[in-house]
PDB file of C-alpha atoms and ligand atoms in Angstrom:
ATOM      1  CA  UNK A   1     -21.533  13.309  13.972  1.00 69.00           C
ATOM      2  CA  UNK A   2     -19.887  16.144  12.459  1.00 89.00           C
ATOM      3  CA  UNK A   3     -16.901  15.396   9.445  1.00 96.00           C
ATOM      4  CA  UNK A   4     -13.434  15.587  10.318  1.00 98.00           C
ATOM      5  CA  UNK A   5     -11.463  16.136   7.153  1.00 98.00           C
ATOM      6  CA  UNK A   6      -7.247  15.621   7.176  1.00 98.00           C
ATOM      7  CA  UNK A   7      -7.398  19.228   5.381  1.00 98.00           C
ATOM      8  CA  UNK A   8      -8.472  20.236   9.300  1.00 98.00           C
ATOM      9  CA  UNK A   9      -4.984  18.363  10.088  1.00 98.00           C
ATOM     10  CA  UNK A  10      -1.855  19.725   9.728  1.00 98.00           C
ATOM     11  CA  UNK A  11       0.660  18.478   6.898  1.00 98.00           C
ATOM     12  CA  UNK A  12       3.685  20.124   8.826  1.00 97.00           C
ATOM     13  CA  UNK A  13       2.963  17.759  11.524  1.00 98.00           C
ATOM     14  CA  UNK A  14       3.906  14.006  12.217  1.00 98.00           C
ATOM     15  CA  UNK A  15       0.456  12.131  12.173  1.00 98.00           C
ATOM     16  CA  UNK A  16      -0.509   8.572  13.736  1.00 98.00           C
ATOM     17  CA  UNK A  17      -3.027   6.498  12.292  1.00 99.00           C
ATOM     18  CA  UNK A  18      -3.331   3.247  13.724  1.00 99.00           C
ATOM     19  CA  UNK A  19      -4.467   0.196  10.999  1.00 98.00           C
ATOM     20  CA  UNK A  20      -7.212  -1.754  12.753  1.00 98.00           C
ATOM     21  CA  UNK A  21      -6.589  -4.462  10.571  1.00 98.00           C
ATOM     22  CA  UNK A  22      -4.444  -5.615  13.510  1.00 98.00           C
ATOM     23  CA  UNK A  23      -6.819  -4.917  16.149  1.00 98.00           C
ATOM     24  CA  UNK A  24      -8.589  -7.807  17.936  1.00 98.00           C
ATOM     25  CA  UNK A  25     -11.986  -7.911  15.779  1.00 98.00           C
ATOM     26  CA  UNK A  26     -14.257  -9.381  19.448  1.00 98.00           C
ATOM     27  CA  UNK A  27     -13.611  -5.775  21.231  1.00 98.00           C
ATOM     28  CA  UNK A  28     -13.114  -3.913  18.261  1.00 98.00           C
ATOM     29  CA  UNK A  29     -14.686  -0.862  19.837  1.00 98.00           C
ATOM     30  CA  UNK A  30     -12.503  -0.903  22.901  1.00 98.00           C
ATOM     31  CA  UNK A  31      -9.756  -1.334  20.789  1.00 98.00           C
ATOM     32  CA  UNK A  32     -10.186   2.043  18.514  1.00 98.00           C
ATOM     33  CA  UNK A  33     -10.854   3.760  21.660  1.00 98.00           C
ATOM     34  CA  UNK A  34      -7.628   2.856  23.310  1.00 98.00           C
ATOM     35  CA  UNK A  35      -5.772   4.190  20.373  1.00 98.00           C
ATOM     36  CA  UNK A  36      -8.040   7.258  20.370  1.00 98.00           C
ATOM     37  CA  UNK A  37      -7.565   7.857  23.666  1.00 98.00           C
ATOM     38  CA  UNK A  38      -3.653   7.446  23.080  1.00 98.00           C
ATOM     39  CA  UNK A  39      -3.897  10.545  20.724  1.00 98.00           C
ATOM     40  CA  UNK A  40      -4.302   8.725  17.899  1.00 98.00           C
ATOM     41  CA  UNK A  41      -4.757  11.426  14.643  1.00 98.00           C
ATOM     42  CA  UNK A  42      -6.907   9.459  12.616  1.00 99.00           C
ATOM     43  CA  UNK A  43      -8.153   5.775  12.599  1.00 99.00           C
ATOM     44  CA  UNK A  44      -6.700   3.725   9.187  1.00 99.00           C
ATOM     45  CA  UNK A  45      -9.531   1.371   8.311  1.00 99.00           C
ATOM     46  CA  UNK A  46      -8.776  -1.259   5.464  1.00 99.00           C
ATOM     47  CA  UNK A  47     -11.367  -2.236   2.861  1.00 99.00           C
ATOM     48  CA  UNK A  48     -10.471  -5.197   1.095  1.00 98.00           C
ATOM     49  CA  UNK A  49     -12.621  -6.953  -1.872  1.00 98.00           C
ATOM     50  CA  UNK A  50     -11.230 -10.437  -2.061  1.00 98.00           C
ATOM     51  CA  UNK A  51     -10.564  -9.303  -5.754  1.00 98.00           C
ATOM     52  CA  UNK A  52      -8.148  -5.882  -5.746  1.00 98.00           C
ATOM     53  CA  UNK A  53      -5.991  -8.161  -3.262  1.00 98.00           C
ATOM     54  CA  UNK A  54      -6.364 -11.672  -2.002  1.00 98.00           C
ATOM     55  CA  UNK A  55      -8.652 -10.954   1.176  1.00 98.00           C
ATOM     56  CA  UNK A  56     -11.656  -9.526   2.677  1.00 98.00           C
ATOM     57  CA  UNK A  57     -11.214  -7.772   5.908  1.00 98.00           C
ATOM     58  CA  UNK A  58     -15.040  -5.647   6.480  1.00 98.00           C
ATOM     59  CA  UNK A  59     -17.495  -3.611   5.034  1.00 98.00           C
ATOM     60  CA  UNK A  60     -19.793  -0.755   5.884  1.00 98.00           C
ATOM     61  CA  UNK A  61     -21.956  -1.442   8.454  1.00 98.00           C
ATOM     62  CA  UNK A  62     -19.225  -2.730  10.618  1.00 98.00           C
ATOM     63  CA  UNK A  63     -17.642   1.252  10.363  1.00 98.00           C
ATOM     64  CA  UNK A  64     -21.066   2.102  11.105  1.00 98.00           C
ATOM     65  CA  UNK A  65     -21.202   0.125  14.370  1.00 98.00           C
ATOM     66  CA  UNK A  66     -17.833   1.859  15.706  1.00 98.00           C
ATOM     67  CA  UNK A  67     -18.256   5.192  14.442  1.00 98.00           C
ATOM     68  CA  UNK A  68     -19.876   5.990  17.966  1.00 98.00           C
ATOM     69  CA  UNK A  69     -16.646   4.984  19.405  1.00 98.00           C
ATOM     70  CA  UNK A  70     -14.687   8.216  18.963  1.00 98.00           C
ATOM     71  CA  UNK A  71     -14.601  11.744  17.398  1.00 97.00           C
ATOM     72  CA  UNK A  72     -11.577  10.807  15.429  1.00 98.00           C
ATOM     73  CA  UNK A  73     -11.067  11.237  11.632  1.00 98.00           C
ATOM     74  CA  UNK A  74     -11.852   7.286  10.337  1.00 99.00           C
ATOM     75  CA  UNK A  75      -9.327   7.606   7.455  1.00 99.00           C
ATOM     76  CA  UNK A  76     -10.999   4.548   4.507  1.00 99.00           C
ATOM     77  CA  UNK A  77      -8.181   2.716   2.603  1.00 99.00           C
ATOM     78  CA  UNK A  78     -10.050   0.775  -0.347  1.00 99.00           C
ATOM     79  CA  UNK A  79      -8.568  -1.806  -1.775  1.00 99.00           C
ATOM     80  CA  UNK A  80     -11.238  -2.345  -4.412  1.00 99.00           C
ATOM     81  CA  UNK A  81     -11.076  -2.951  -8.315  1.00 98.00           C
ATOM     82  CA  UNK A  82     -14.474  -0.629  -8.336  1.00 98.00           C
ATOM     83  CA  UNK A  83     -14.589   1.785  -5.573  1.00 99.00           C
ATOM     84  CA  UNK A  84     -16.732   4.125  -7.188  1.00 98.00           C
ATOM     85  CA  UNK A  85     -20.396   2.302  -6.034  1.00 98.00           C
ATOM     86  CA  UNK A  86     -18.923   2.167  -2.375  1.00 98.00           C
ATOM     87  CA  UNK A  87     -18.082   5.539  -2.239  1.00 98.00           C
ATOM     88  CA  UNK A  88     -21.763   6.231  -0.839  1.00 98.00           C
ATOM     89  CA  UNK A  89     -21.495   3.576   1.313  1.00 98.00           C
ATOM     90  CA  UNK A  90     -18.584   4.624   3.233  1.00 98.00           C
ATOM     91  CA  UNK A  91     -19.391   8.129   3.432  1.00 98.00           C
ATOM     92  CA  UNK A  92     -22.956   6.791   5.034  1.00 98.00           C
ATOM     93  CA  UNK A  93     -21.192   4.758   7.522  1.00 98.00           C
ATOM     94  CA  UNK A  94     -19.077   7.380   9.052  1.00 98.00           C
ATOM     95  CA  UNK A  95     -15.678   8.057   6.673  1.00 98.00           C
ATOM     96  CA  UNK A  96     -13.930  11.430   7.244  1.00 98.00           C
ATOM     97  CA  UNK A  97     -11.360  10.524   4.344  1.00 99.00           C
ATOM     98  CA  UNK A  98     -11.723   8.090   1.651  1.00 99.00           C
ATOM     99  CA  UNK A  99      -8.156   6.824  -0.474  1.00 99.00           C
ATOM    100  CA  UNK A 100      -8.530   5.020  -3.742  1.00 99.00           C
ATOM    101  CA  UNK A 101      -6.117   3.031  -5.458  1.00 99.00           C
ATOM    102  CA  UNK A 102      -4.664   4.903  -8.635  1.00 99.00           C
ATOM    103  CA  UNK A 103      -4.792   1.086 -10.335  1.00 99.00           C
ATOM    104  CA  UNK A 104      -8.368   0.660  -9.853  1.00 99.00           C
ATOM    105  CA  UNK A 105     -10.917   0.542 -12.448  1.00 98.00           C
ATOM    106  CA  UNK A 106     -13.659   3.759 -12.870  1.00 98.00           C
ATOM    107  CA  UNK A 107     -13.466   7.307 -13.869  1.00 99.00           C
ATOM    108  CA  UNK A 108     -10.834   8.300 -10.827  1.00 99.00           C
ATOM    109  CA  UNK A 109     -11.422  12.039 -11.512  1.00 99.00           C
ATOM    110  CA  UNK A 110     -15.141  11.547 -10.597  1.00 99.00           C
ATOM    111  CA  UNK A 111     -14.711   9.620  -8.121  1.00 99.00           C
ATOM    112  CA  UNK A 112     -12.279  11.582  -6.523  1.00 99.00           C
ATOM    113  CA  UNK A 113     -14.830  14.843  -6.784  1.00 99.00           C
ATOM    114  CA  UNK A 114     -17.319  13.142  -5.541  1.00 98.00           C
ATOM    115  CA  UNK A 115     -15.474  11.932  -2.294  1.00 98.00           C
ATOM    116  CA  UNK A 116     -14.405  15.699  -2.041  1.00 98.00           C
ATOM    117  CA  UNK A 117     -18.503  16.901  -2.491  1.00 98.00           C
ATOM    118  CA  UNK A 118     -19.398  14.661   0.387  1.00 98.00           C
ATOM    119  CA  UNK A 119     -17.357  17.146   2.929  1.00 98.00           C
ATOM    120  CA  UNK A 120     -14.596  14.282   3.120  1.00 98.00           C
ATOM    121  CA  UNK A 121     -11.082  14.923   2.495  1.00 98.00           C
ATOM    122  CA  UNK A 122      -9.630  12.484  -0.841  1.00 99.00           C
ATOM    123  CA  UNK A 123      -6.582  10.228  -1.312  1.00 99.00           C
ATOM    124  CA  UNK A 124      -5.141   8.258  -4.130  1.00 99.00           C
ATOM    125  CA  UNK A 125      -2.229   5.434  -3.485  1.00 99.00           C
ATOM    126  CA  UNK A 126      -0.425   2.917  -5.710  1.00 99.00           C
ATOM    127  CA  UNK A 127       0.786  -0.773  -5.578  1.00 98.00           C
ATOM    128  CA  UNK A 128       4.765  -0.775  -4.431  1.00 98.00           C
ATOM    129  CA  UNK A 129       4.947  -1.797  -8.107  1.00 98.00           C
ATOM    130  CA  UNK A 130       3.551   1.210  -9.376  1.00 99.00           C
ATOM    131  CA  UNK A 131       5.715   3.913 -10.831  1.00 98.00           C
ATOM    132  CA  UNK A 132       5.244   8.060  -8.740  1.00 98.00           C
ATOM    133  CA  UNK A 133       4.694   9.418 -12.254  1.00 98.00           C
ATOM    134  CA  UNK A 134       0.847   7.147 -12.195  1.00 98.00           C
ATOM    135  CA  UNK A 135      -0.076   9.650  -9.145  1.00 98.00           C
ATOM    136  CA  UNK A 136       0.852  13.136 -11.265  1.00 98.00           C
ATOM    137  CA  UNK A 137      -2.733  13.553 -13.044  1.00 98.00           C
ATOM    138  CA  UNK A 138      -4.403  13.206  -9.631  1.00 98.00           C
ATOM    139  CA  UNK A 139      -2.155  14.991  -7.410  1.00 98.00           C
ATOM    140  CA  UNK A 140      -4.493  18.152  -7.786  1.00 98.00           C
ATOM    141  CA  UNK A 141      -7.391  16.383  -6.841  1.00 98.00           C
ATOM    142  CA  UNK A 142      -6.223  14.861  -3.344  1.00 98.00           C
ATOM    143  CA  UNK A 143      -5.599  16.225  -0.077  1.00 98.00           C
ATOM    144  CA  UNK A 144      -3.428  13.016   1.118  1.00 99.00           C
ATOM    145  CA  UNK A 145      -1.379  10.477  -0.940  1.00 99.00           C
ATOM    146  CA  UNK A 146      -0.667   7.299   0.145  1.00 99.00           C
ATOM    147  CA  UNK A 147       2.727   5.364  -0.271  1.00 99.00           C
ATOM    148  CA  UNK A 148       2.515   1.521   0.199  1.00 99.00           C
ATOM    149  CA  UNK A 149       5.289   0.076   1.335  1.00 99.00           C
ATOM    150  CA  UNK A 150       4.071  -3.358   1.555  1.00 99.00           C
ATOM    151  CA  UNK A 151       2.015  -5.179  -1.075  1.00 98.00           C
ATOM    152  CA  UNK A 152      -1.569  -4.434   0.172  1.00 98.00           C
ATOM    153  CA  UNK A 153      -3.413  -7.129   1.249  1.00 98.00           C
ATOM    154  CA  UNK A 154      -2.478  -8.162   4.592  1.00 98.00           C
ATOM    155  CA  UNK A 155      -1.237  -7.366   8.052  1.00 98.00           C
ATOM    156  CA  UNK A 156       1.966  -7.191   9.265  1.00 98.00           C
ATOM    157  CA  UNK A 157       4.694  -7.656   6.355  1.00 98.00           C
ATOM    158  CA  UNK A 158       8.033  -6.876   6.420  1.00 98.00           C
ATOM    159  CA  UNK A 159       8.563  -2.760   5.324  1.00 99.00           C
ATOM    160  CA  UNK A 160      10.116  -2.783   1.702  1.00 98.00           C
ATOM    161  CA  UNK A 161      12.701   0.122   1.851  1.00 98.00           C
ATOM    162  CA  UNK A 162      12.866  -0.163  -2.103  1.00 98.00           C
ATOM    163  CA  UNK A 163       9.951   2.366  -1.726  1.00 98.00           C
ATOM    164  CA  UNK A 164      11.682   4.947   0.082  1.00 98.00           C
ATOM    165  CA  UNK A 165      12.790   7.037  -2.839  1.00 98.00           C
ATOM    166  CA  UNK A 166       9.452   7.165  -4.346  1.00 98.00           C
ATOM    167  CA  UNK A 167       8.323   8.658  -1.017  1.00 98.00           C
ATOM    168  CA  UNK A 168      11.073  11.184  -1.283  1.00 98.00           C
ATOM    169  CA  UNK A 169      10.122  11.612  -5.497  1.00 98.00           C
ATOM    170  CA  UNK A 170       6.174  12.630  -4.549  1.00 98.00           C
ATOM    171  CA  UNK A 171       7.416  14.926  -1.900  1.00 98.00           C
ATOM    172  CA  UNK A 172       8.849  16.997  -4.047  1.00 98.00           C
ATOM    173  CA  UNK A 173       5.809  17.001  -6.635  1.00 98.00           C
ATOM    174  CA  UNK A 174       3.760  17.857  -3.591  1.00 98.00           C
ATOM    175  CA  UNK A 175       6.001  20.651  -2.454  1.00 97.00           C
ATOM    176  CA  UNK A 176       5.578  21.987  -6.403  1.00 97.00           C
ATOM    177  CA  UNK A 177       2.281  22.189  -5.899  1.00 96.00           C
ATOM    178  CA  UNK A 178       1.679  24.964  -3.437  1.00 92.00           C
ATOM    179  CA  UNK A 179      -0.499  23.595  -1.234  1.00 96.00           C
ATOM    180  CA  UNK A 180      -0.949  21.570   1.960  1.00 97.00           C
ATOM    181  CA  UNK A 181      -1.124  17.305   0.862  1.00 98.00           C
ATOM    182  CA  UNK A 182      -0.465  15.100   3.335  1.00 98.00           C
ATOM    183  CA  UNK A 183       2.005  12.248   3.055  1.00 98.00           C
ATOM    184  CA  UNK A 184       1.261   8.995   4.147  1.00 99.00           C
ATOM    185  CA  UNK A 185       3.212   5.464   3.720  1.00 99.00           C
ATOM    186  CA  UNK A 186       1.356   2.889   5.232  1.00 99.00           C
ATOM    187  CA  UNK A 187       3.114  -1.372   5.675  1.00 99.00           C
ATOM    188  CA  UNK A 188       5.539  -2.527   7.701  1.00 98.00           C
ATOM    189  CA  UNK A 189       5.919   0.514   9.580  1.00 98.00           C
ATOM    190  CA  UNK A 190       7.584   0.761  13.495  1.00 98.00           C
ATOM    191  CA  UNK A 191       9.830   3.454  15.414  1.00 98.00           C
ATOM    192  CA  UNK A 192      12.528   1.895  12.938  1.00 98.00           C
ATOM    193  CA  UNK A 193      11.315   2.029   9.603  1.00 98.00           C
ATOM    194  CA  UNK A 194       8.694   5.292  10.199  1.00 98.00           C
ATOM    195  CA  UNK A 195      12.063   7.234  10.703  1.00 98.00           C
ATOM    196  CA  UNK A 196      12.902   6.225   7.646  1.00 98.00           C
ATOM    197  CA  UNK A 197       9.985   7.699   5.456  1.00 98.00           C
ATOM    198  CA  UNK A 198       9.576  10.365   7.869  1.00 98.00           C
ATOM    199  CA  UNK A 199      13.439  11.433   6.753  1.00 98.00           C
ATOM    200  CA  UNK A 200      12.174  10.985   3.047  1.00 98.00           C
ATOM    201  CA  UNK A 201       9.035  13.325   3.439  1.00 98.00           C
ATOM    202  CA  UNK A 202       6.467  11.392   5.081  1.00 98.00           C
ATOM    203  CA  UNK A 203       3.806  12.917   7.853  1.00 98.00           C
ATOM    204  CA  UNK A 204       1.418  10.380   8.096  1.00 99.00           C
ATOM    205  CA  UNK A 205       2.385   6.977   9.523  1.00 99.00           C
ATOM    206  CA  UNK A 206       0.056   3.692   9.371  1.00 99.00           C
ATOM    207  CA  UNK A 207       0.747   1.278  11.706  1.00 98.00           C
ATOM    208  CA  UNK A 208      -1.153  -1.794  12.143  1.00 98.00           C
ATOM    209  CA  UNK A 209       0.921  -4.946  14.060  1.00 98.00           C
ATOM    210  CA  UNK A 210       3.562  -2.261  15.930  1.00 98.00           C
ATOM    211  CA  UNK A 211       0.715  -0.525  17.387  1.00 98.00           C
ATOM    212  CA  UNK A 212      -1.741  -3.203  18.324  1.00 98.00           C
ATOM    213  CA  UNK A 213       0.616  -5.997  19.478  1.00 98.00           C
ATOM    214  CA  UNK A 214       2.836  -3.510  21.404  1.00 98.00           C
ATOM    215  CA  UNK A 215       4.403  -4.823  24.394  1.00 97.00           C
ATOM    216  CA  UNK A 216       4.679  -1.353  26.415  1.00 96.00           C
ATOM    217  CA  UNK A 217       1.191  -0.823  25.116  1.00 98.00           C
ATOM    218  CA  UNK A 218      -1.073   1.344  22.573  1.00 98.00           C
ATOM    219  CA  UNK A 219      -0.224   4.274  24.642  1.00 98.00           C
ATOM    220  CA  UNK A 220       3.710   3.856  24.632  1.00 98.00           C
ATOM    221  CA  UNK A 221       3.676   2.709  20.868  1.00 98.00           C
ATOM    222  CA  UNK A 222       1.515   5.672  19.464  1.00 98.00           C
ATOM    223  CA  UNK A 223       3.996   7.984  21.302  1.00 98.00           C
ATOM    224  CA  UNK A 224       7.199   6.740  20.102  1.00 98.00           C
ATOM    225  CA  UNK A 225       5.957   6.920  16.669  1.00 98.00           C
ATOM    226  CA  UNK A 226       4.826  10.711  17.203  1.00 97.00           C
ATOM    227  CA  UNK A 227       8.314  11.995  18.271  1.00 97.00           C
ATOM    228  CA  UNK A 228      10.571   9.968  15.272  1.00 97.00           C
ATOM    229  CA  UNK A 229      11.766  13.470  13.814  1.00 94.00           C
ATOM    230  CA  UNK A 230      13.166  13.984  17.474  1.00 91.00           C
ATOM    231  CA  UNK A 231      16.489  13.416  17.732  1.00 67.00           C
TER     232      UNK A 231
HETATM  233  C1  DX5 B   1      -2.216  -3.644   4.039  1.00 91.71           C
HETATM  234  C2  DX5 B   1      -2.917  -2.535   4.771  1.00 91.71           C
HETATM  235  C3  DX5 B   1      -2.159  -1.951   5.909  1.00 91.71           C
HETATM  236  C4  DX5 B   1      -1.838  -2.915   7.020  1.00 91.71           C
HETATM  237  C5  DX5 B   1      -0.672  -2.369   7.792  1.00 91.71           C
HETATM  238  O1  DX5 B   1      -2.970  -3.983   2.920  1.00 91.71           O
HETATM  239  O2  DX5 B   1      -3.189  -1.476   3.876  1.00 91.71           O
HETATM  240  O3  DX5 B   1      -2.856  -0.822   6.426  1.00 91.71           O
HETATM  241  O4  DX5 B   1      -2.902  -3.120   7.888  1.00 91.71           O
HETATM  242  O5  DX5 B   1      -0.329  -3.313   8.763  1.00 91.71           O
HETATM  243  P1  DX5 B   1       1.131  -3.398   9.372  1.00 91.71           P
HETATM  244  O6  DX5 B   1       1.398  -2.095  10.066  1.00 91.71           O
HETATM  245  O7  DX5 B   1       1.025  -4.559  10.286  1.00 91.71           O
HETATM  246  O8  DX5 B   1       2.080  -3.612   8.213  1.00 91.71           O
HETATM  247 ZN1   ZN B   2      -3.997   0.452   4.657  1.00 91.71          ZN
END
């Protein structure tokens, strides 16, 4: 199956990308298809280590058995203290986009080139604690950054709006750079609260329990999302 990159995505436009954390794991196959087949931009898959956060959600070979599922970009959040021996791994099992936490341990330079040699597109994110200045070494190296706006770890928190300025802070250091980087901001996030960081900047919007447990519906959900910079 052939890479899909977010550099072959727009930055100008408002992206969906659906966290599968909150997807019923006994059809999870049906379930990324739905939100594939709802237009979904990219699927957000979450990679947790028991050790960067306090759970374990899955690993490679389940991405391997749903990468048949759908042409759609499987965008990799890890959550890892080491990502840099997984990197392989993920890029094996099917990963069009791989983000790495900026408070990881490794050489984050190399490990960001070497996401970018394997024809997927590279992200870097940081802990709600974590000031926008951490990102500013990095920000050359990625081609999406990722705003958490829930401590990462698990599904379906409440959004913390504290982190709505930093949104609005890497913006403008993305702007200053003079090139396409997507935004995304990624806990917490529903029609409410994506019009927020969509206001501050963001074009990329995870969304895990609004999408999944929707009661019009995948479809109706992924839609609403889309169209929050409509009046
Ligand atoms: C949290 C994960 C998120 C989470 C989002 O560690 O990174 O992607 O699944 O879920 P909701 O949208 O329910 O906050
Ligand atoms: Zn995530």
């Amino acid at each position: 199956m052939a890479r899909h990159p977010l550099t072959e995505l727009s930055s100008q436009d408002i992206l969906t990308a659906p966290s599968i954390l909150a997807a019923d794991f006994a059809r999870l196959g049906e379930d990324i298809a739905a939100v594939a087949t709802a237009g979904a931009d990219m699927i957000h898959v979450d990679i947790m280590d028991g050790h960067f956060v306090p759970n374990l959600s899955m690993g490679p070979p389940v991405v391997k058995a749903v990468r048949p599922v759908t042409d759609a970009p499987f965008d990799v959040h890890l959550m890892l203290t080491d990502p840099g021996p997984y990197i392989a791994p993920f890029v094996a099992a099917g990963a069009d986009h791989i983000t790495i936490h900026v408070e990881s341990n490794g050489d984050l330079h190399a490990i960001l080139a070497e996401i970018r040699a394997t024809g997927c597109s590279a992200g870097i994110t940081l802990r709600p604690g974590t000031p926008a200045a951490a990102l500013l070494p990095y920000l050359g190296e990625v081609d999406m950054v990722l705003v958490m706006t829930v401590e990462p770890g698990f599904g379906g928190q409440s959004f913390m709006a504290d982190q709505v300025p930093k949104i609005a802070e890497i913006r403008r250091q993305l702007d200053a750079l003079g090139r396409p980087v997507h935004l995304q901001v990624d806990g917490g996030l529903n029609v409410e609260t994506a019009r927020t960081v969509v206001a501050a900047g963001a074009n990329v919007l995870v969304a895990g329990s609004s999408v999944f447990r929707a009661p019009e519906g995948v479809a109706g959900a992924l839609a609403a999302l889309r169209a929050v910079d409509q009046a």
